[in-house]
Coordinates of C-alpha atoms in Angstrom, one line a residue:
Chain A
M521 CA -17.1 -29.9 0.1
D522 CA -17.8 -28.1 3.4
R523 CA -15.5 -30.4 5.2
L524 CA -12.8 -29.7 2.6
L525 CA -13.2 -26.0 3.0
R526 CA -13.0 -26.2 6.8
Q527 CA -9.9 -28.2 6.4
A528 CA -8.5 -25.7 4.0
A529 CA -9.3 -22.8 6.4
G530 CA -7.5 -24.6 9.2
L531 CA -4.5 -25.3 6.9
G532 CA -4.4 -21.6 5.9
G533 CA -4.1 -20.6 9.5
A534 CA -1.6 -23.3 10.2
A535 CA 0.4 -22.3 7.1
L536 CA 0.6 -18.7 8.3
G537 CA 1.8 -20.0 11.7
K538 CA 4.3 -22.2 9.9
L539 CA 5.6 -19.3 7.9
Q540 CA 6.1 -17.4 11.1
H541 CA 7.8 -20.2 12.9
T542 CA 9.9 -21.9 10.2
R543 CA 13.4 -22.0 11.3
I544 CA 15.0 -20.8 8.1
P545 CA 17.1 -17.6 7.8
G546 CA 15.0 -14.8 6.2
V547 CA 11.7 -16.7 6.4
G548 CA 9.2 -15.9 9.1
Q549 CA 10.3 -14.7 12.5
A550 CA 11.5 -17.8 14.3
S551 CA 15.0 -17.8 15.6
T552 CA 17.4 -20.0 13.8
T553 CA 19.8 -20.0 16.7
E554 CA 17.6 -20.3 19.8
P555 CA 15.7 -23.4 20.9
A556 CA 12.0 -22.9 20.6
D557 CA 11.4 -22.9 24.4
V558 CA 13.9 -20.1 24.9
A559 CA 12.2 -18.0 22.2
A560 CA 8.8 -18.7 23.8
R561 CA 10.0 -17.2 27.1
R562 CA 11.1 -13.9 25.5
W563 CA 9.2 -10.7 26.3
R564 CA 6.7 -9.6 23.7
A565 CA 6.5 -5.9 23.3
V566 CA 4.8 -3.0 21.6
T567 CA 5.8 0.7 21.8
V568 CA 2.9 2.9 22.6
F569 CA 3.3 6.5 21.5
R570 CA 2.2 7.9 24.9
D571 CA 4.6 9.1 27.5
D572 CA 2.0 8.9 30.2
L573 CA 0.9 5.3 29.6
A574 CA -0.5 3.7 32.7
G575 CA -2.7 0.7 33.5
P576 CA -5.0 -1.0 34.1
F577 CA -4.8 -2.9 30.8
P578 CA -7.9 -5.1 30.7
E579 CA -6.8 -6.8 27.5
L580 CA -3.7 -8.1 29.2
E581 CA -5.3 -8.8 32.5
A582 CA -7.8 -11.0 30.8
L583 CA -4.9 -13.4 29.9
G584 CA -4.7 -14.4 33.6
P585 CA -2.3 -14.3 36.5
D586 CA 0.5 -16.1 34.6
L587 CA 1.2 -13.0 32.6
E588 CA 3.9 -10.6 33.8
V589 CA 3.7 -7.1 32.5
R590 CA 6.3 -4.3 32.7
M591 CA 6.8 -0.8 31.1
Q592 CA 9.7 1.5 30.4
P593 CA 10.2 4.8 28.5
A594 CA 11.1 4.3 24.9
A595 CA 14.3 5.8 23.5
G596 CA 14.1 9.0 21.6
G597 CA 10.7 10.2 22.8
R598 CA 8.9 7.3 21.1
G599 CA 6.6 6.8 24.0
T600 CA 6.4 3.8 26.3
E601 CA 7.5 0.3 25.7
L602 CA 4.9 -2.2 27.0
Y603 CA 6.1 -5.7 27.6
G604 CA 4.3 -9.0 28.4
R605 CA 5.6 -12.5 29.2
F606 CA 4.1 -15.6 30.6
H607 CA 5.6 -17.5 33.4
G608 CA 6.9 -20.9 32.3
T609 CA 7.0 -21.9 28.6
P610 CA 3.8 -20.9 26.8
D611 CA 2.7 -22.7 23.7
A612 CA 2.2 -20.9 20.3
D613 CA -1.5 -20.3 20.9
R614 CA -0.9 -18.6 24.2
I615 CA 1.8 -16.4 22.7
G616 CA -0.6 -15.5 19.9
E617 CA -3.2 -14.4 22.4
L618 CA -0.5 -12.1 24.0
R619 CA 0.4 -10.6 20.6
A620 CA -3.2 -9.8 19.9
A621 CA -3.8 -8.4 23.3
L622 CA -0.7 -6.2 23.1
R623 CA -1.8 -4.8 19.8
R624 CA -5.3 -4.1 21.1
T625 CA -3.9 -2.4 24.2
K626 CA -1.7 -0.2 22.0
Q627 CA -4.7 0.8 19.8
L628 CA -6.8 1.6 22.8
A629 CA -4.1 3.8 24.2
E630 CA -3.2 5.6 21.0
V631 CA -6.5 5.9 19.2
G632 CA -9.2 5.1 21.8
E633 CA -10.7 2.1 20.0
V634 CA -9.8 -1.1 18.3
L635 CA -10.0 -0.9 14.5
R636 CA -12.5 -3.3 13.0
V637 CA -12.6 -4.5 9.4
D638 CA -15.4 -7.1 9.6
P639 CA -18.0 -7.3 8.3
A640 CA -16.3 -5.9 5.2
T641 CA -18.5 -5.4 2.1
H642 CA -17.9 -8.1 -0.4
G643 CA -19.4 -10.0 -3.3
T644 CA -19.7 -13.7 -3.9
R645 CA -17.1 -15.8 -2.1
R646 CA -16.4 -18.8 -4.3
P647 CA -16.0 -21.9 -2.1
T648 CA -12.5 -22.8 -3.1
P649 CA -9.8 -24.4 -1.0
Q650 CA -7.4 -21.5 -1.8
G651 CA -10.0 -18.9 -0.6
A652 CA -10.8 -20.9 2.5
A653 CA -7.1 -21.1 3.3
L654 CA -6.7 -17.4 2.9
E655 CA -9.6 -16.8 5.2
G656 CA -8.0 -19.0 7.8
A657 CA -4.7 -17.1 7.5
A658 CA -6.5 -13.8 7.8
A659 CA -8.3 -14.9 10.9
R660 CA -5.1 -16.0 12.5
A661 CA -3.2 -12.9 11.4
P662 CA -3.9 -10.7 14.5
R663 CA -2.2 -13.4 16.6
E664 CA 0.8 -13.8 14.5
G665 CA 3.8 -11.6 13.6
V666 CA 7.0 -10.3 14.9
L667 CA 6.0 -9.6 18.5
Chain B
M1209 CA -25.5 -1.5 -4.1
K1210 CA -23.3 -2.2 -7.1
A1211 CA -19.6 -3.0 -6.7
A1212 CA -16.7 -4.2 -8.9
I1213 CA -15.2 -7.3 -7.4
W1214 CA -12.2 -9.6 -8.0
A1215 CA -13.8 -12.9 -9.0
G1216 CA -10.6 -14.8 -9.7
V1217 CA -7.4 -14.5 -11.7
D1218 CA -7.9 -12.0 -14.5
E1219 CA -11.7 -11.9 -13.7
V1220 CA -13.5 -8.7 -12.7
T1221 CA -17.3 -8.6 -12.3
V1222 CA -19.9 -6.2 -11.1
E1223 CA -22.3 -7.6 -8.4
D1224 CA -25.0 -6.4 -6.0
V1225 CA -23.3 -6.4 -2.5
P1226 CA -24.4 -5.2 0.9
E1227 CA -23.9 -1.5 1.7
P1228 CA -21.1 -0.8 4.2
Q1229 CA -21.8 0.3 7.7
L1230 CA -20.0 2.3 10.3
L1231 CA -17.9 -0.1 12.4
N1232 CA -15.8 2.4 14.5
D1233 CA -16.5 5.8 16.0
H1234 CA -13.9 7.4 13.7
D1235 CA -15.5 6.1 10.5
V1236 CA -17.4 7.9 7.8
L1237 CA -19.4 6.5 4.9
L1238 CA -18.8 8.0 1.5
R1239 CA -21.0 8.0 -1.6
I1240 CA -18.4 7.5 -4.3
H1241 CA -18.5 9.9 -7.3
K1242 CA -15.4 8.8 -9.1
T1243 CA -13.0 5.8 -8.6
V1244 CA -10.2 4.9 -10.9
T1245 CA -8.1 1.9 -12.0
C1246 CA -4.5 1.8 -11.0
G1247 CA -1.6 -0.2 -12.4
S1248 CA -1.1 -1.9 -9.1
D1249 CA -4.6 -3.3 -9.3
L1250 CA -3.3 -5.4 -12.2
H1251 CA -0.9 -7.1 -9.8
L1252 CA -3.9 -8.1 -7.7
I1253 CA -6.2 -9.0 -10.6
G1254 CA -3.5 -11.1 -12.3
G1255 CA -2.8 -13.1 -9.1
Y1256 CA 0.7 -11.8 -8.5
I1257 CA -0.3 -10.9 -4.9
P1258 CA -1.9 -14.1 -3.6
A1259 CA -3.9 -12.6 -0.8
M1260 CA -7.1 -11.8 -2.7
R1261 CA -10.3 -13.6 -1.9
S1262 CA -13.0 -13.9 -4.5
G1263 CA -15.6 -11.3 -3.9
D1264 CA -13.2 -8.6 -2.6
V1265 CA -14.2 -5.1 -3.8
L1266 CA -11.4 -3.5 -5.8
G1267 CA -10.3 0.1 -6.0
H1268 CA -8.1 2.4 -3.9
E1269 CA -8.2 5.8 -5.6
F1270 CA -11.4 7.7 -5.2
L1271 CA -13.4 10.8 -4.4
G1272 CA -16.8 11.1 -2.8
T1273 CA -19.2 12.8 -0.5
V1274 CA -19.6 12.1 3.2
V1275 CA -23.1 10.7 3.9
E1276 CA -22.7 9.4 7.5
K1277 CA -20.2 9.8 10.2
G1278 CA -19.2 8.2 13.4
R1279 CA -19.7 9.9 16.7
A1280 CA -15.9 10.6 17.2
V1281 CA -15.5 12.3 13.8
Q1282 CA -15.0 16.1 14.2
R1283 CA -13.1 17.6 11.3
V1284 CA -15.2 16.1 8.5
Q1285 CA -18.9 16.9 8.1
V1286 CA -21.8 15.1 6.3
G1287 CA -22.0 16.7 2.9
D1288 CA -18.3 17.4 2.5
R1289 CA -16.8 16.5 -0.9
V1290 CA -13.6 14.7 0.1
V1291 CA -10.6 13.0 -1.4
V1292 CA -8.9 10.2 0.6
P1293 CA -5.4 8.7 0.4
S1294 CA -5.4 5.0 -0.3
F1295 CA -3.6 4.1 2.9
V1296 CA -5.4 3.9 6.2
A1297 CA -3.6 5.8 9.0
C1298 CA -4.6 6.5 12.6
G1299 CA -2.8 9.8 13.0
S1300 CA -1.8 8.9 16.5
C1301 CA 1.1 6.4 16.4
W1302 CA 4.7 7.4 16.2
Y1303 CA 4.9 6.7 12.5
C1304 CA 2.0 9.0 11.8
S1305 CA 3.7 11.6 14.0
Q1306 CA 6.7 11.4 11.7
E1307 CA 4.3 11.8 8.7
L1308 CA 5.1 8.3 7.5
Y1309 CA 1.4 7.6 7.2
S1310 CA 1.6 4.4 5.0
L1311 CA 3.7 2.8 7.8
C1312 CA 0.9 3.4 10.4
D1313 CA 1.1 0.9 13.3
N1314 CA -2.7 0.9 13.6
G1315 CA -3.9 0.8 10.0
N1316 CA -3.7 -2.9 9.2
P1317 CA -5.9 -5.3 11.3
D1318 CA -4.2 -8.3 9.9
P1319 CA -0.5 -7.6 10.6
G1320 CA 0.6 -11.2 10.9
I1321 CA 0.6 -11.8 7.1
T1322 CA 2.9 -8.9 6.1
E1323 CA 5.1 -9.3 9.2
G1324 CA 5.7 -12.8 8.2
L1325 CA 6.6 -11.7 4.7
W1326 CA 8.6 -8.5 5.4
G1327 CA 9.5 -8.5 9.1
Q1328 CA 7.2 -5.6 9.8
S1329 CA 3.7 -4.6 8.7
P1330 CA 2.9 -1.4 6.9
G1331 CA -0.5 0.3 7.2
G1332 CA -3.6 -1.0 5.5
C1333 CA -4.8 -0.1 2.1
F1334 CA -8.3 0.1 0.7
G1335 CA -9.2 -2.7 -1.8
Y1336 CA -5.7 -4.1 -1.7
S1337 CA -6.0 -7.7 -0.5
H1338 CA -6.1 -9.4 2.9
A1339 CA -2.3 -8.8 3.3
M1340 CA -3.1 -5.1 3.5
G1341 CA -6.0 -5.3 5.9
G1342 CA -8.9 -6.8 3.9
Y1343 CA -10.7 -3.4 3.4
A1344 CA -13.4 -3.2 0.9
G1345 CA -12.3 -0.9 -2.0
S1346 CA -13.8 2.1 -3.7
H1347 CA -15.3 0.6 -6.9
A1348 CA -18.7 0.7 -5.3
E1349 CA -21.6 3.1 -4.7
Y1350 CA -20.7 3.5 -1.0
M1351 CA -17.6 2.9 1.0
R1352 CA -16.4 2.9 4.6
V1353 CA -13.4 5.1 5.5
P1354 CA -11.8 4.5 9.0
Y1355 CA -9.9 7.3 10.8
A1356 CA -11.8 9.8 8.8
D1357 CA -10.5 12.9 10.5
V1358 CA -7.0 11.9 9.4
G1359 CA -7.7 10.5 5.9
C1360 CA -10.5 12.7 4.5
F1361 CA -9.6 16.1 2.9
V1362 CA -12.2 18.5 1.7
V1363 CA -11.8 19.4 -1.9
P1364 CA -11.8 23.2 -2.7
D1365 CA -14.8 24.4 -4.7
G1366 CA -12.6 25.4 -7.6
V1367 CA -11.1 22.0 -8.1
S1368 CA -13.1 19.6 -10.3
D1369 CA -13.9 16.0 -9.3
T1370 CA -11.7 14.6 -12.0
R1371 CA -8.7 16.7 -11.1
A1372 CA -9.0 16.1 -7.3
L1373 CA -9.6 12.3 -7.8
F1374 CA -5.9 11.8 -8.6
A1375 CA -4.9 13.4 -5.3
S1376 CA -6.1 10.2 -3.7
D1377 CA -3.2 8.1 -5.0
S1378 CA -1.4 8.9 -8.3
V1379 CA -0.3 12.4 -7.3
T1380 CA 0.4 11.6 -3.6
T1381 CA 2.4 8.5 -4.6
G1382 CA 4.4 10.5 -7.2
W1383 CA 4.9 13.3 -4.6
T1384 CA 6.1 10.8 -2.1
G1385 CA 8.8 9.6 -4.5
A1386 CA 10.0 13.1 -5.6
H1387 CA 10.1 14.5 -2.0
L1388 CA 11.5 11.5 -0.1
G1389 CA 13.8 10.8 -3.1
G1390 CA 15.5 14.1 -2.0
T1391 CA 14.7 16.3 -5.0
Q1392 CA 16.5 19.6 -4.6
P1393 CA 16.3 22.8 -6.6
G1394 CA 18.5 22.4 -9.6
D1395 CA 18.5 18.7 -9.7
V1396 CA 18.2 16.4 -12.7
V1397 CA 15.5 13.8 -12.0
A1398 CA 14.8 10.8 -14.1
V1399 CA 11.5 8.9 -13.8
W1400 CA 11.0 5.3 -15.1
G1401 CA 7.3 4.8 -16.1
A1402 CA 5.0 7.4 -17.8
G1403 CA 1.8 6.0 -16.2
A1404 CA -0.2 8.3 -14.0
V1405 CA 2.2 7.8 -11.0
G1406 CA 5.3 8.4 -13.1
Q1407 CA 3.9 11.5 -14.7
M1408 CA 2.9 12.9 -11.3
A1409 CA 6.3 12.1 -9.9
A1410 CA 7.8 14.1 -12.7
R1411 CA 5.4 17.0 -12.1
A1412 CA 6.1 16.9 -8.4
A1413 CA 9.9 17.0 -9.0
M1414 CA 9.4 20.1 -11.2
L1415 CA 7.3 21.8 -8.5
L1416 CA 10.0 20.9 -6.0
G1417 CA 12.5 22.8 -8.1
A1418 CA 14.1 20.2 -10.3
E1419 CA 15.8 21.9 -13.3
Q1420 CA 15.6 19.0 -15.7
V1421 CA 13.1 16.1 -15.6
V1422 CA 13.2 13.1 -18.0
V1423 CA 10.6 10.4 -18.1
I1424 CA 11.2 7.0 -19.6
D1425 CA 8.6 4.7 -21.2
R1426 CA 7.8 2.9 -24.5
L1427 CA 4.2 4.0 -25.2
P1428 CA 4.0 6.9 -27.6
E1429 CA 0.8 8.3 -26.3
R1430 CA 2.1 8.4 -22.7
L1431 CA 5.4 10.0 -23.8
A1432 CA 3.3 12.6 -25.7
Q1433 CA 1.4 13.3 -22.5
V1434 CA 4.7 13.8 -20.6
R1435 CA 5.8 16.4 -23.2
T1436 CA 2.4 18.1 -23.5
H1437 CA 0.8 18.0 -20.0
I1438 CA 3.8 17.7 -17.7
G1439 CA 6.4 19.7 -19.5
A1440 CA 9.1 17.2 -19.0
E1441 CA 11.5 15.5 -21.5
A1442 CA 10.6 12.0 -22.7
V1443 CA 12.7 9.0 -23.7
D1444 CA 11.5 5.8 -25.5
F1445 CA 13.3 2.8 -23.9
S1446 CA 12.3 0.5 -26.7
T1447 CA 14.4 2.4 -29.2
T1448 CA 17.0 4.2 -27.0
D1449 CA 19.8 3.1 -24.7
V1450 CA 18.4 4.8 -21.6
V1451 CA 21.7 4.8 -19.6
A1452 CA 23.6 6.3 -22.5
E1453 CA 20.9 8.8 -23.2
L1454 CA 20.7 10.0 -19.6
R1455 CA 24.5 10.3 -19.5
E1456 CA 24.5 12.4 -22.6
R1457 CA 21.8 14.6 -21.4
T1458 CA 23.5 15.3 -18.1
G1459 CA 27.1 16.0 -19.1
G1460 CA 28.2 12.5 -18.2
R1461 CA 27.0 12.6 -14.6
G1462 CA 23.7 10.8 -14.6
P1463 CA 20.6 12.0 -12.9
D1464 CA 20.7 13.2 -9.2
V1465 CA 17.5 11.5 -8.4
C1466 CA 16.1 8.4 -10.1
I1467 CA 12.5 7.5 -9.4
E1468 CA 11.2 4.0 -10.4
A1469 CA 7.4 4.1 -11.0
V1470 CA 7.0 0.8 -12.8
G1471 CA 6.7 -2.0 -10.4
M1472 CA 6.8 -5.8 -10.4
E1473 CA 5.5 -6.3 -13.9
A1474 CA 8.2 -4.2 -15.6
H1475 CA 8.7 -4.8 -19.3
S1476 CA 12.2 -4.8 -20.7
T1477 CA 14.0 -5.7 -23.8
G1478 CA 16.5 -8.4 -24.8
V1479 CA 18.0 -11.1 -22.6
Q1480 CA 17.1 -9.4 -19.4
G1481 CA 13.4 -9.2 -20.2
A1482 CA 13.3 -12.9 -21.1
F1483 CA 15.2 -13.9 -18.0
D1484 CA 12.9 -12.0 -15.7
Q1485 CA 9.7 -13.3 -17.4
V1486 CA 10.9 -16.9 -17.2
K1487 CA 12.0 -16.7 -13.6
Q1488 CA 8.8 -15.0 -12.5
Q1489 CA 6.6 -17.5 -14.3
L1490 CA 8.6 -20.4 -12.7
R1491 CA 8.1 -18.6 -9.3
L1492 CA 11.9 -18.4 -8.9
Q1493 CA 11.4 -14.7 -8.3
T1494 CA 8.1 -12.9 -7.6
D1495 CA 8.9 -9.6 -9.1
R1496 CA 10.5 -8.3 -12.3
P1497 CA 12.9 -5.5 -11.3
S1498 CA 14.4 -4.4 -14.6
A1499 CA 13.5 -0.7 -14.1
V1500 CA 15.1 -0.7 -10.6
R1501 CA 18.3 -2.2 -12.1
E1502 CA 18.5 0.4 -14.8
A1503 CA 17.8 3.2 -12.3
I1504 CA 20.7 2.1 -10.1
R1505 CA 23.0 1.8 -13.2
A1506 CA 22.0 5.3 -14.5
C1507 CA 22.1 7.2 -11.3
R1508 CA 25.0 9.6 -10.6
K1509 CA 27.6 8.7 -7.9
G1510 CA 26.2 9.6 -4.5
G1511 CA 22.7 10.0 -6.0
S1512 CA 19.3 8.8 -4.9
V1513 CA 17.1 6.0 -6.2
F1514 CA 13.5 5.9 -5.1
V1515 CA 11.5 2.6 -5.5
L1516 CA 7.9 3.8 -6.0
G1517 CA 6.6 0.9 -8.1
V1518 CA 4.9 -1.8 -6.1
Y1519 CA 6.9 -5.0 -5.3
A1520 CA 5.8 -7.9 -3.2
G1521 CA 8.6 -10.3 -2.6
M1522 CA 12.0 -11.4 -4.0
V1523 CA 14.0 -10.3 -7.0
D1524 CA 17.1 -11.8 -8.7
K1525 CA 20.2 -10.2 -10.1
F1526 CA 20.0 -7.1 -7.9
P1527 CA 23.0 -4.8 -8.6
L1528 CA 24.1 -4.5 -5.0
G1529 CA 27.7 -3.8 -6.0
A1530 CA 26.8 -0.8 -8.0
L1531 CA 24.6 0.5 -5.2
M1532 CA 27.4 0.2 -2.6
N1533 CA 30.3 1.3 -4.7
K1534 CA 28.5 4.3 -6.2
G1535 CA 27.4 5.4 -2.7
L1536 CA 23.8 5.5 -3.6
T1537 CA 20.9 6.1 -1.3
V1538 CA 18.0 3.7 -2.1
R1539 CA 14.7 4.3 -0.5
G1540 CA 11.1 3.1 -1.1
A1541 CA 7.7 3.7 0.2
Q1542 CA 4.0 3.4 -0.4
Q1543 CA 2.4 6.8 -0.4
H1544 CA 2.3 9.0 2.7
G1545 CA -0.7 10.8 1.3
Q1546 CA -2.0 12.4 4.4
R1547 CA 1.2 14.4 4.5
Y1548 CA 1.0 15.8 1.0
V1549 CA -2.7 16.1 0.0
P1550 CA -3.2 19.7 1.4
E1551 CA -0.2 20.9 -0.6
I1552 CA -1.3 19.0 -3.7
L1553 CA -4.9 20.4 -3.5
A1554 CA -3.4 23.9 -3.3
H1555 CA -1.3 23.3 -6.5
M1556 CA -4.4 21.9 -8.1
E1557 CA -6.4 25.0 -7.2
S1558 CA -3.8 27.3 -8.5
G1559 CA -3.6 25.4 -11.8
A1560 CA 0.1 24.4 -11.3
L1561 CA -0.9 20.7 -11.2
T1562 CA -3.5 19.3 -13.6
T1563 CA -4.5 15.7 -13.9
E1564 CA -7.6 15.6 -16.2
H1565 CA -5.5 14.2 -19.1
L1566 CA -4.9 11.0 -17.1
A1567 CA -8.6 10.2 -17.3
T1568 CA -8.5 9.0 -20.9
H1569 CA -11.6 6.8 -20.4
T1570 CA -14.6 7.3 -18.2
M1571 CA -17.5 4.8 -17.9
P1572 CA -20.2 3.7 -15.5
L1573 CA -19.2 1.2 -12.8
S1574 CA -21.3 -1.5 -14.6
Q1575 CA -18.6 -1.6 -17.3
A1576 CA -15.7 -2.2 -14.8
A1577 CA -14.6 -5.4 -16.5
E1578 CA -14.3 -3.7 -19.9
G1579 CA -12.6 -0.7 -18.2
Y1580 CA -9.9 -3.0 -16.7
R1581 CA -9.5 -4.9 -20.0
I1582 CA -8.8 -1.6 -21.9
F1583 CA -6.5 -0.4 -19.1
K1584 CA -4.5 -3.6 -19.0
A1585 CA -4.1 -3.8 -22.7
K1586 CA -3.3 -0.1 -22.9
E1587 CA -5.8 -0.1 -25.7
D1588 CA -7.0 3.1 -27.3
G1589 CA -4.3 5.1 -25.6
C1590 CA -5.7 4.3 -22.2
V1591 CA -3.8 5.7 -19.3
R1592 CA -6.5 5.4 -16.6
T1593 CA -10.1 4.3 -16.7
V1594 CA -12.4 6.3 -14.3
F1595 CA -15.6 4.7 -13.1
E1596 CA -18.7 6.7 -12.0
P1597 CA -20.8 4.5 -9.7
G1598 CA -23.7 7.0 -9.8
S1599 CA -24.1 7.1 -13.6

């Protein structure tokens, strides 16, 4: 049963990734017109509601020297756009790390800390494949999305 | 401590669970005095929103006392009696600066799920599945509230617990619809749904200056509350052609503002009702949008339709042609409660806004399963079941 649940958790995370990267119009975020390697080389960005945003950004620096970072003022007084892009063609996991790091950097700049939710109070977790799949998806969620 | 949890589809139980702890410097812990069922909980309990994990603590409308606070919390003090909007908002991002608090960029720690579904992630919500952050809910003796200086509002001494409780979600949600729906002095406003949110949307529209407010439902006891406690007109859709009735009551124009406060499990009559039920059960659509369709049909040319009921995914047979050719403005939102709670509490203190009649049933938290059963069945005239974890 434990093995089944571990597999289900893995599948949940994979399913979320699949949802994001399915090349169907209106489903997930993957481009239906660009090759995957072109999409992988795009800049990922967050807009930080701070006009005076300045580095260093430890969360981004931790991703290594392959990461290129740039900033520019956002239109309409919305703060500063913070961009990151890896040299070469990164894989999905690497892009996921960048998404999560950009989000953490934004929170640190705007709020001063990264919001935590775990450990959340809960009752009995029934060991079901559906539940394990959901946990897998939730664990992967910070690294997925539109960035 | 005791908490009411989601144990599976249509299954609510009460269990001993660990007490929450401060996780961030901006957190507070509350001792919960009152926490209440919401119609949108039924979507979670019934499995319509498939991001619930067994063991998740339910509840997102609540009132309590601060018992512990993080070191960065300044505005809120231990001992304060506070009401908290159900959406988690940081107060520092651009969306919060625009008072669009339920769209907070920093309120949902799991944005990948909702970004995949909707293209962007709204903020998080207490007790509202792992798609909305995975926060533990309020049906418990104690609860953690992040960003406390933004989300906690001290209740004036003259406002009772039961009245203030509904400032957490029902009134704030209703107020969001009436305000962002564009209600102007002199307007005619129609509201679909006479549950707590619909009633409060109607009352908010009146306080914003609407000249005529009509609420549509099928349950006699709720329509009676609309007439008695809200002071609005009431229409029974099970015996009345709603669009014809609204046309007749408005000199042929239709309402200026139409607020839909029903959501994805809407009931409707005839072929449309059967069609939506079958398609939803076959998973060919996720939500039943009959009230939204009717609102678009009924609204005056150039008017405003506000979708306040909770929807999760796709609907079928959406009247896009009517929307476009009638020049309608359609808008939707979860509640931006942090924007409205101070104004709402002032109205509650003055007596212009009362909510006690919504609490038709009050019971200890240990009876949560029965409380939800009565609420779902709308048994015994139930509008809302309030739980008291301390009793």
